[in-house]
XYZ file of C-alpha atoms in Angstrom:
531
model
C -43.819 -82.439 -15.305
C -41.149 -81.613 -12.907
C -42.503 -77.405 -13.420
C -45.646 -78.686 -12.706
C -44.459 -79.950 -9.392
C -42.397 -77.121 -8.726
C -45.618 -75.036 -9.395
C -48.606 -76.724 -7.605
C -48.978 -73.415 -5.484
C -49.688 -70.966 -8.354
C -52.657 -71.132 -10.899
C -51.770 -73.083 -13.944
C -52.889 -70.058 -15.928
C -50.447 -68.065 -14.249
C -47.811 -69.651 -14.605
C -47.569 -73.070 -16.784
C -48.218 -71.821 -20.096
C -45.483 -69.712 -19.821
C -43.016 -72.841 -18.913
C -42.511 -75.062 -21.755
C -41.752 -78.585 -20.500
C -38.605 -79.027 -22.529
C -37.678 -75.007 -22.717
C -35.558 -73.555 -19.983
C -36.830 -70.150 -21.225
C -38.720 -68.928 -17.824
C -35.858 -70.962 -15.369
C -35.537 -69.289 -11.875
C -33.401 -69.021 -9.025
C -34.532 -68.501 -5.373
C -32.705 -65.763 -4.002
C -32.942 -65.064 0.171
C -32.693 -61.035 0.374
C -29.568 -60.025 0.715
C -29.962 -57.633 4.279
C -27.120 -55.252 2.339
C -26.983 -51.425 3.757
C -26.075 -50.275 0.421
C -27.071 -50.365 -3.272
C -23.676 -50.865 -3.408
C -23.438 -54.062 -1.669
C -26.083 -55.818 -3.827
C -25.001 -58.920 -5.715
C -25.794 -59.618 -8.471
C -26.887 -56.293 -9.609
C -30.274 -55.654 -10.537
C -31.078 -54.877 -14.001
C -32.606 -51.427 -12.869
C -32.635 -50.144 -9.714
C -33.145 -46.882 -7.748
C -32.361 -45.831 -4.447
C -33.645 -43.309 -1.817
C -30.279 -41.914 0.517
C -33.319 -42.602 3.993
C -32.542 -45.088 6.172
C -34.662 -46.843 8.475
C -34.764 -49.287 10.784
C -37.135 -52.630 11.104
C -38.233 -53.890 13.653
C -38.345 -57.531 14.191
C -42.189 -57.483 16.100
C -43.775 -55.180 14.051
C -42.197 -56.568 10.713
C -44.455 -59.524 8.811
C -45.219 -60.863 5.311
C -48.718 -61.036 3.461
C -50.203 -61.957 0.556
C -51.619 -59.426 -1.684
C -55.386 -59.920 -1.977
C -54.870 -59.861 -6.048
C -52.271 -62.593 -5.517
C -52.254 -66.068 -7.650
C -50.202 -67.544 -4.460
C -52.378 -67.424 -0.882
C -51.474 -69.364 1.776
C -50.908 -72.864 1.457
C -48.247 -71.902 -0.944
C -45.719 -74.308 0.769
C -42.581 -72.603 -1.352
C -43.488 -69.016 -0.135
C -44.577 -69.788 3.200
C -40.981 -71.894 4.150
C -39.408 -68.720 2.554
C -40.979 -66.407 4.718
C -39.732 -68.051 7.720
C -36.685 -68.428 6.218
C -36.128 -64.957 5.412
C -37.382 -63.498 8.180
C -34.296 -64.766 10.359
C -32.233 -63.609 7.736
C -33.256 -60.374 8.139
C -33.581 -60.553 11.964
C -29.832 -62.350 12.584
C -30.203 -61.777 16.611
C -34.291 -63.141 16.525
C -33.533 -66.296 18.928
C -36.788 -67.301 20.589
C -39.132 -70.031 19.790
C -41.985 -68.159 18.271
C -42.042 -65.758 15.438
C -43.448 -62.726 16.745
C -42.164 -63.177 20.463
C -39.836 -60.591 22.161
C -36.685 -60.183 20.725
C -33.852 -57.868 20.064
C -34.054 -54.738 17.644
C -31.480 -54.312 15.112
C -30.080 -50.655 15.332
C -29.852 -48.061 12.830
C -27.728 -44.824 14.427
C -29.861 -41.480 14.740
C -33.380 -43.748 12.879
C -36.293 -43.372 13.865
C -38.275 -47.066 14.165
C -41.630 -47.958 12.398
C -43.580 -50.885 10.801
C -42.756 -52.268 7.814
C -45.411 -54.487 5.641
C -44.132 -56.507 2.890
C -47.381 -57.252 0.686
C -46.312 -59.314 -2.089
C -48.420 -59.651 -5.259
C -47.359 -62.867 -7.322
C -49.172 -61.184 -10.836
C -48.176 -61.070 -14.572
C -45.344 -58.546 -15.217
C -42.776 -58.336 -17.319
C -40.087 -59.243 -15.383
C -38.788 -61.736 -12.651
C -39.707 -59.449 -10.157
C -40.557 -55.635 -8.929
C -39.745 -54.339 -5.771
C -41.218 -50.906 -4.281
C -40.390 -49.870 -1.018
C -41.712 -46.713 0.869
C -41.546 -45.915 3.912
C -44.098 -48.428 6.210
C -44.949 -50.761 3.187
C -42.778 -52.782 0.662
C -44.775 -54.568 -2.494
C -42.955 -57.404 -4.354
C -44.526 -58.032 -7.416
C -43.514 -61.125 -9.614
C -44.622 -63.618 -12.624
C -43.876 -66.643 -10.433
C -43.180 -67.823 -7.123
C -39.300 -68.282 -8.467
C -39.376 -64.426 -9.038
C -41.102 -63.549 -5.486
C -38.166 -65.563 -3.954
C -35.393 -63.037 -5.370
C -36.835 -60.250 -4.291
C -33.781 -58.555 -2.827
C -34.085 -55.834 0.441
C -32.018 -54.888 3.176
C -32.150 -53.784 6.603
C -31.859 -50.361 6.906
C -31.287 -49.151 3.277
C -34.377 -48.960 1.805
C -34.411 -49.213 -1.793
C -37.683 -47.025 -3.874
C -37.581 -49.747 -6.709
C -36.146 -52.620 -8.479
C -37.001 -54.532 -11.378
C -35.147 -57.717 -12.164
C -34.339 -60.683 -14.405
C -31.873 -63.076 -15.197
C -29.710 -61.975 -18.563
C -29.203 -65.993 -18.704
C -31.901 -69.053 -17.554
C -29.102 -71.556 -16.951
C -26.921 -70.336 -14.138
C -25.437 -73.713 -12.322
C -22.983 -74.756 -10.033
C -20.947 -78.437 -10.579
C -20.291 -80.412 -7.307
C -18.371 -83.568 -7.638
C -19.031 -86.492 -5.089
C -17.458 -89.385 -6.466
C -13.419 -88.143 -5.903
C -14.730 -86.811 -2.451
C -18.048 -87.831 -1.168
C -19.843 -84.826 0.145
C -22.168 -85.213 3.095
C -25.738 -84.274 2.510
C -25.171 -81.453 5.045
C -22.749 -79.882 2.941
C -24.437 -80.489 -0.160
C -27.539 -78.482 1.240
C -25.050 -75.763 2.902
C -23.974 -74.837 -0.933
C -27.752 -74.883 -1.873
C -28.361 -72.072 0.243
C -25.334 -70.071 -0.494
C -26.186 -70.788 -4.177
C -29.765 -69.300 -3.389
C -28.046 -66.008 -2.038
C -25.998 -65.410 -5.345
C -29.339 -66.635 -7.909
C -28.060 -69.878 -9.120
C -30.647 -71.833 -10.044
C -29.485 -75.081 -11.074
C -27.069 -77.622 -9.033
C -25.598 -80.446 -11.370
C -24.939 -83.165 -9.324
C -21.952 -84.947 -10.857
C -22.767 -87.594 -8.403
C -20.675 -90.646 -10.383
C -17.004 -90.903 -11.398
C -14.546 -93.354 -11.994
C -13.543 -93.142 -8.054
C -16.814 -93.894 -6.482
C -20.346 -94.778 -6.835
C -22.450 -93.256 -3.788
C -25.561 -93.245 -5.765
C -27.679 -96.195 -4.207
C -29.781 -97.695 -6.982
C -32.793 -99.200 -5.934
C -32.258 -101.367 -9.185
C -28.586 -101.953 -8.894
C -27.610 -102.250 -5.306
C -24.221 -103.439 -6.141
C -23.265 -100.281 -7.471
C -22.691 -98.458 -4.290
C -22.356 -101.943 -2.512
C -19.209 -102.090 -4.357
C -18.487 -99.156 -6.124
C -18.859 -96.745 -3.202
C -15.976 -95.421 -0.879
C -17.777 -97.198 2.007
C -20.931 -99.117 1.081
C -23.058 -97.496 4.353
C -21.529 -94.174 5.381
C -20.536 -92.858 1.735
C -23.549 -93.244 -0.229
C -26.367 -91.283 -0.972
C -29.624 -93.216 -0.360
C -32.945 -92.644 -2.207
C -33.987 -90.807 1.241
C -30.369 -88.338 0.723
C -31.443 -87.762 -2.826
C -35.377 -86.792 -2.014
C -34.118 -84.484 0.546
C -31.792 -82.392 -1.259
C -34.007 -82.176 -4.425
C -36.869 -80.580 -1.632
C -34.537 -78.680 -0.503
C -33.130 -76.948 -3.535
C -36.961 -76.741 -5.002
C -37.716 -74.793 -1.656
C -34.909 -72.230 -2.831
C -35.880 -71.906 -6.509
C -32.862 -74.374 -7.485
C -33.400 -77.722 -10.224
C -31.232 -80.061 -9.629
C -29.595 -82.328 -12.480
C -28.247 -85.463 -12.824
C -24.943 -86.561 -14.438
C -24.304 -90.050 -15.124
C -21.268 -90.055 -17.176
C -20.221 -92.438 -19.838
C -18.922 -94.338 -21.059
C -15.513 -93.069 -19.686
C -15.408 -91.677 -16.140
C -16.835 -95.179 -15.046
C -14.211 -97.537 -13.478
C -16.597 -97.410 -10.238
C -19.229 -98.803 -12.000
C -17.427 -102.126 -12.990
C -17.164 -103.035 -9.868
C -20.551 -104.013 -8.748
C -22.038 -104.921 -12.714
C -19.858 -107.400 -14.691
C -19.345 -107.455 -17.927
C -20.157 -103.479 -18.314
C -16.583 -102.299 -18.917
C -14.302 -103.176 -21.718
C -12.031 -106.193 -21.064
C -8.440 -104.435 -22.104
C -5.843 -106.776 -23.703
C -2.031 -106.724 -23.718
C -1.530 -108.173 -27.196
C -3.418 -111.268 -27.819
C -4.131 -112.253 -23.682
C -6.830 -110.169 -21.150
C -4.637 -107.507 -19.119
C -6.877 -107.954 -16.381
C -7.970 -104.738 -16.427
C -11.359 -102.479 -17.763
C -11.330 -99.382 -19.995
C -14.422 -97.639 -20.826
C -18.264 -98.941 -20.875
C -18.237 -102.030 -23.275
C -20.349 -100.462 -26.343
C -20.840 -103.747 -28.727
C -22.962 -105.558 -25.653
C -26.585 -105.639 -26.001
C -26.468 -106.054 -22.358
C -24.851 -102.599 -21.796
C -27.990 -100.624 -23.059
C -30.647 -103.066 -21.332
C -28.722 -102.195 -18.151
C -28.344 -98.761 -19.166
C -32.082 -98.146 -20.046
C -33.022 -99.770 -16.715
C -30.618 -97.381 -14.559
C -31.781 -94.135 -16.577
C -35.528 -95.391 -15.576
C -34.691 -95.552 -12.078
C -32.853 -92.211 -12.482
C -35.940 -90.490 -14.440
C -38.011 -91.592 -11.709
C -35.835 -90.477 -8.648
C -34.729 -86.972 -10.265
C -37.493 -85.186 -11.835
C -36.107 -83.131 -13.537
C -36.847 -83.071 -17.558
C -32.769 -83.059 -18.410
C -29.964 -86.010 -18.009
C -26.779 -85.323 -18.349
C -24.786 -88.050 -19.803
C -21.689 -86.805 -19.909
C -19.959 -87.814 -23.137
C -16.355 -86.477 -22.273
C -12.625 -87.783 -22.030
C -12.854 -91.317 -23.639
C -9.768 -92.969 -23.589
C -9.332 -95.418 -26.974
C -6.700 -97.433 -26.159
C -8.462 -100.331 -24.273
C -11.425 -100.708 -27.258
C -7.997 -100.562 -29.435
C -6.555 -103.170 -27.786
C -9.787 -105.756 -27.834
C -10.442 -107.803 -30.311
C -13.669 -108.098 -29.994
C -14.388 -104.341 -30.310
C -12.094 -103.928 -32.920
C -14.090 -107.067 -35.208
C -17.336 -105.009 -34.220
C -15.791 -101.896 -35.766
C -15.015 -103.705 -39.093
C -18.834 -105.512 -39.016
C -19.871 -101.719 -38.521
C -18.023 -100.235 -41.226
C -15.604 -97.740 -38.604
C -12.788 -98.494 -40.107
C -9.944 -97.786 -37.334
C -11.929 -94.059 -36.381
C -12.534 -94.890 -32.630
C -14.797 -91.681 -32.797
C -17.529 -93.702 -34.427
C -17.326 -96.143 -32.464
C -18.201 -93.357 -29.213
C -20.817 -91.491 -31.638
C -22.843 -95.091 -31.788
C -22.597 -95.153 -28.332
C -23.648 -92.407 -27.376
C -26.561 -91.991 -29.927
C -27.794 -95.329 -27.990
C -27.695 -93.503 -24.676
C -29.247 -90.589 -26.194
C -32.219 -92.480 -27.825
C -32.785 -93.912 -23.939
C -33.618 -90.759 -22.693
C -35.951 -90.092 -25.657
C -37.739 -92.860 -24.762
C -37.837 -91.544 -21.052
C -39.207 -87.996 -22.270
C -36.061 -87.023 -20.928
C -33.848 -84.198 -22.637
C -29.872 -84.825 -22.798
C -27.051 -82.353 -21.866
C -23.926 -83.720 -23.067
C -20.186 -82.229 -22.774
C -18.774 -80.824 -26.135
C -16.928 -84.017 -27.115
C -20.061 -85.455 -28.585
C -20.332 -82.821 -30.955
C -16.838 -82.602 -31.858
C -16.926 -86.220 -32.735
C -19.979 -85.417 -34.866
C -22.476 -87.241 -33.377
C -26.083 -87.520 -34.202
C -27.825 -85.959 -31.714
C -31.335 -84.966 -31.562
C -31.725 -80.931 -32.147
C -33.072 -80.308 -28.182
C -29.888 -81.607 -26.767
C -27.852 -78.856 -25.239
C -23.555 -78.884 -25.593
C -21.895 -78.160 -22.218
C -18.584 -76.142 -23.429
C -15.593 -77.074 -20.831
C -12.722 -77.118 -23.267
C -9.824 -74.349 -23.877
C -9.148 -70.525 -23.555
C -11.127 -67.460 -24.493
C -10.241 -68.427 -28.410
C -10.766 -71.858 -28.159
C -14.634 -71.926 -26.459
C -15.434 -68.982 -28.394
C -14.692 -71.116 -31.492
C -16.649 -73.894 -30.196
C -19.613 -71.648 -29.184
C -19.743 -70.093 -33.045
C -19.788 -74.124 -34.171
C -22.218 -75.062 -31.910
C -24.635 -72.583 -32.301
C -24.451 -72.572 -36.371
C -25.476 -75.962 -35.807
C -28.308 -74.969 -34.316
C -28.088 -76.121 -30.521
C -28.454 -74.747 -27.423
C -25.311 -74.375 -25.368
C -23.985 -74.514 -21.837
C -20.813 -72.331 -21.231
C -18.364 -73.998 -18.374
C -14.470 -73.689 -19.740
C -14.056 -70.089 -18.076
C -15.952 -70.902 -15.182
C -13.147 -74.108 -12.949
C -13.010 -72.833 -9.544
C -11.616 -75.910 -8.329
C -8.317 -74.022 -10.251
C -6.790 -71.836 -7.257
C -3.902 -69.241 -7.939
C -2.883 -66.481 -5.407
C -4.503 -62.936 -5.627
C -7.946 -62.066 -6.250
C -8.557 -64.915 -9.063
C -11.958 -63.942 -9.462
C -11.478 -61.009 -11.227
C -11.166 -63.751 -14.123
C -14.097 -65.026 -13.587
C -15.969 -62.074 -13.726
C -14.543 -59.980 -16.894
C -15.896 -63.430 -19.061
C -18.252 -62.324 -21.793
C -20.350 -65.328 -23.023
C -21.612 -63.635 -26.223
C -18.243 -62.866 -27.348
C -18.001 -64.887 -30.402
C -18.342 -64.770 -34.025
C -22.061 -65.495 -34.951
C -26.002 -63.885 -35.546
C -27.926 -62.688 -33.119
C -29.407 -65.842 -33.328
C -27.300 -68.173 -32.669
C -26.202 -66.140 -29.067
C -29.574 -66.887 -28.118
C -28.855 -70.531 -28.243
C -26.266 -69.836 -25.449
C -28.797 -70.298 -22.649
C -26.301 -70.007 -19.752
C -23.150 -70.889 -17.902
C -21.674 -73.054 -14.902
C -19.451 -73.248 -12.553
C -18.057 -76.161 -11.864
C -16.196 -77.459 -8.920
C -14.432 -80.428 -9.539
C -13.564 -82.811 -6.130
C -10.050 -84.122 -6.680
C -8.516 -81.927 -3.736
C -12.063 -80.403 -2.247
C -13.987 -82.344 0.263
C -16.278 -81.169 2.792
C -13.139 -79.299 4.978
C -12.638 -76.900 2.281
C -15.737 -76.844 0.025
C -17.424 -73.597 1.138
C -14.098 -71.275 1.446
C -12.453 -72.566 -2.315
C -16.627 -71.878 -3.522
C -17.719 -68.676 -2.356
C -17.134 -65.968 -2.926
C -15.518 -66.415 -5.679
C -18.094 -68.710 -7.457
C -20.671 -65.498 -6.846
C -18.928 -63.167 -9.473
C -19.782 -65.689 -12.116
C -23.427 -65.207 -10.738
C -23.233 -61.546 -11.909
C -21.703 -62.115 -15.112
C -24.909 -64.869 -15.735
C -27.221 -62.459 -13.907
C -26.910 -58.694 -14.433
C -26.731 -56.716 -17.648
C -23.312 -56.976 -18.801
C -22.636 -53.542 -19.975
C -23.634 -52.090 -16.256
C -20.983 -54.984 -14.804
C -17.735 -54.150 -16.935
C -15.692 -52.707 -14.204
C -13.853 -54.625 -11.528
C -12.470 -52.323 -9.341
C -16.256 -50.909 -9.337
C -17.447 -54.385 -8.554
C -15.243 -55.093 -5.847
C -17.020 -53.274 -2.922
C -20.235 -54.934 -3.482
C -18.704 -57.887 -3.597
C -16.487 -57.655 -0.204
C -19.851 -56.289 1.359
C -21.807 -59.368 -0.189
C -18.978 -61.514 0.912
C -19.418 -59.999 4.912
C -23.086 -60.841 3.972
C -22.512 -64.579 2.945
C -20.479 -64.706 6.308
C -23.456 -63.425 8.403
C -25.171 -66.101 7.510
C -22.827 -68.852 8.330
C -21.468 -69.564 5.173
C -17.773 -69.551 5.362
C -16.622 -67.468 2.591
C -12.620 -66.389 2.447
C -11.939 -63.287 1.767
C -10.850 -61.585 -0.910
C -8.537 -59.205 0.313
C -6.805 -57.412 3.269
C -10.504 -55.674 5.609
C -12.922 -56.670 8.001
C -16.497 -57.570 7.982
C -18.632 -54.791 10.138
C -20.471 -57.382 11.716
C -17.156 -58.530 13.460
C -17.107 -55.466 15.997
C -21.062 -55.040 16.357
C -21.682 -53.778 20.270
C -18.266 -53.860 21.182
């Protein structure tokens, strides 16, 4: 379904039997060439790659793309054509006239000689997400899909002789919260492109919380009527939504849904009565709501009309539902949930009373030929599940998730790695280092099972991070999870090796007007250009 869309520009034989609807096995990121002078500053390292020590320049009116003539994509292909617009003013930072071939300035290369460069690029069958050869006058980018022509990485005036690539993980997401700070659209599609530049390829839009509800619901207008931080200037209308979802498809990038329950949802209440849980303060109504109210038939007919709405707006074939933090003490303190629990044979364990709950929520997606993510407190509470959900690990230390990634995975589902990966967490010094020595496969279990861990995310949580300060607390730092998700992990080990590239990447990220800090005492190159 939503592959299908993403696809329309290659032949289905090509490239839809290899995507199974409800498989994130083939899942790819768009990534915009990088422009790097070095192998050095590449990020995320290639799986293979080797270098020639020429150098030469491009230049910006001779320089053009083509399909090959064996090609599955032609022209027409609306995700390759917008890229190679897009990527030739990356490559060509001081092109600023009007028309694409008009005359503009040369980027320099000291002592080089100039000359034409052709990129041909062959979308065929191979092995791999993509293979780029580059001699002198000609570069060929060869790739399985148009996801894998789109990270096809070059640079200016290093010219590399080949590299073949691939993601070591298909799930390699980045979290943005905008119910504790709404997020302008702008911004949102400002970290799509910057996620494009590192290879993530899936933004999870944690668009609810219990702060606000920006989503406007066709179905439910109330809830952003009334839920929202301003019911006009903080939402995100059905128009917001289409746009960033073409936007990140243009880049390679799924986006996914989280509507979380039934905790996280104070916002909610406010424009649908009788959804929360009426909390008591011993035998009288405290006037205030806990969590969703489970024992209402009226909560799931509401709840299977939103997630139709949602289905229908995001097409993507995953929900997440969330599933985490569910505070007892209001469904404790009711006594009509705690007669329910007695009817239902719960006894006093409040985690049945979630596990029904969420089984109901579950079976609505079903129903929508939707697939679930849910975060790890559903399975710890021993839910029944259906086997194709995937477990989003957020929980703990190195010991802890590593424990929870062995359970997991002997149980047979697929899981989503998170805990190591909370940028919104800032300490002083060079923090990422963390980030990048994780090692996702580190845990007790058969070969088997670690292939059930089908990626990681980062998440960035929006208690103190709004628009002002999005972009610096994100990048670079989010970027050396990218590598650990990416690149092979033995040829990634070392930090202090790692560092260059990513300083260099981090100059690169600048060049392109995303405001990255930096991660230690330097300069950027670019800073003192023709002075």
């Amino acid at each position: 379904m939503y592959f299908a869309r993403l696809c329309c520009c290659v032949c289905t034989s090509l490239l839809l039997v290899g995507l199974a609807h409800k498989n994130f096995t083939r899942m790819c990121c768009a990534s915009v060439p990088l422009g790097l002078h070095s192998v050095e500053g590449v990020w995320p390292l290639p799986q293979s790659i080797t270098s020639s020590p020429e150098r030469y320049p491009l230049n910006p009116q001779a320089f053009y793309f083509t399909y090959g003539s064996q090609s599955a994509a032609q022209e027409g292909c609306s995700v390759l054509d917008e890229a190679f617009k897009r990527y030739f003013s990356l490559i060509f930072p001081d092109y600023s006239s009007g028309r694409f071939y008009s005359e503009v300035k040369f980027l320099k290369c000291k002592n080089e000689v100039r000359f034409k460069v052709l990129l041909n690029l062959n979308v065929v069958v191979v092995q791999s997400d993509y293979t780029l050869s580059v001699s002198a006058g000609q570069a060929s980018l060869k790739a399985e899909t148009v996801w894998g022509a789109l990270r096809g990485d070059y640079s200016i005036c290093k010219i590399y002789l080949k590299s073949t690539d691939f993601p070591r993980f298909q799930f390699r997401g980045i979290l943005l919260d905008t119910s504790r700070h709404y997020l302008p659209v702008q911004a949102i599609l400002k970290t799509l492109d910057a996620m494009a530049f590192s290879k993530f390829n899936v933004f999870h839009w944690h668009i609810v919380d219990d702060p606000s509800f920006p989503y406007q619901s066709r179905t439910f207008p109330d809830l952003s009527a009334k839920g929202a931080f301003h019911p006009m200037t903080h939402i995100y209308t059905q128009s917001d939504v289409g746009r960033v979802i073409s936007f990140a498809r243009m880049r390679g990038i799924r986006v996914l849904p989280e509507f979380d329950s039934p905790g996280h949802t104070q916002s909610w209440g406010k424009g649908q009565s009788d959804l929360l849980t009426p909390c008591y303060s011993g035998s009288s109504p405290s006037g205030t709501f806990g969590p969703v109210n489970p024992i209402l038939p009226s909560t799931y007919k509401f709840m299977a009309t939103l997630f139709k709405e949602v289905s229908s707006v995001f097409p993507d074939s995953y929900i997440h539902l969330g599933g985490d933090e569910v505070n007892f003490s209001c469904w404790k303190s009711n006594p009509d949930v705690r007669a329910f629990m007695l009817k239902m044979g719960f006894g006093a364990d409040f985690t049945k009373l979630e596990a029904y709950y969420m089984e109901n929520i579950v079976n609505i997606t079903v129903a929508l030929n939707r697939t679930s993510i849910v975060w790890q407190d559903v399975f710890d509470y021993h839910e029944r599940i259906p086997k194709d959900t995937v477990l989003h690990i957020w929980k703990g230390l190195p010991a802890s998730y590593a424990a929870e990634l062995s359970a997991i995975t002997k149980a047979g589902y697929r899981v989503l790695l998170a805990a190591p990966w909370y940028i919104n967490h800032i300490s002083y010094g060079q923090d990422w280092r963390n980030y990048y020595t994780v090692q996702p496969l580190n845990f007790s279990g058969t070969e088997e099972q670690k292939k059930l861990v089908i990626g990681g995310e980062v998440c960035m949580w929006g208690e103190y991070v709004d628009a002002t300060n999005l972009t610096p607390r994100l990048w670079p730092r989010a970027s050396a999870a990218a590598e650990r998700l990416w690149s092979d992990e033995k040829q990634t080990s070392d930090v202090d090796k790692a560092f260059p590239r990513l300083q260099d990447f981090r100059c690169e990220l600048l060049r392109r007007g995303i405001q990255a800090e930096p991660l230690f005492v330097g300069h950027c190159k670019h800073e003192y250009q023709g002075v």
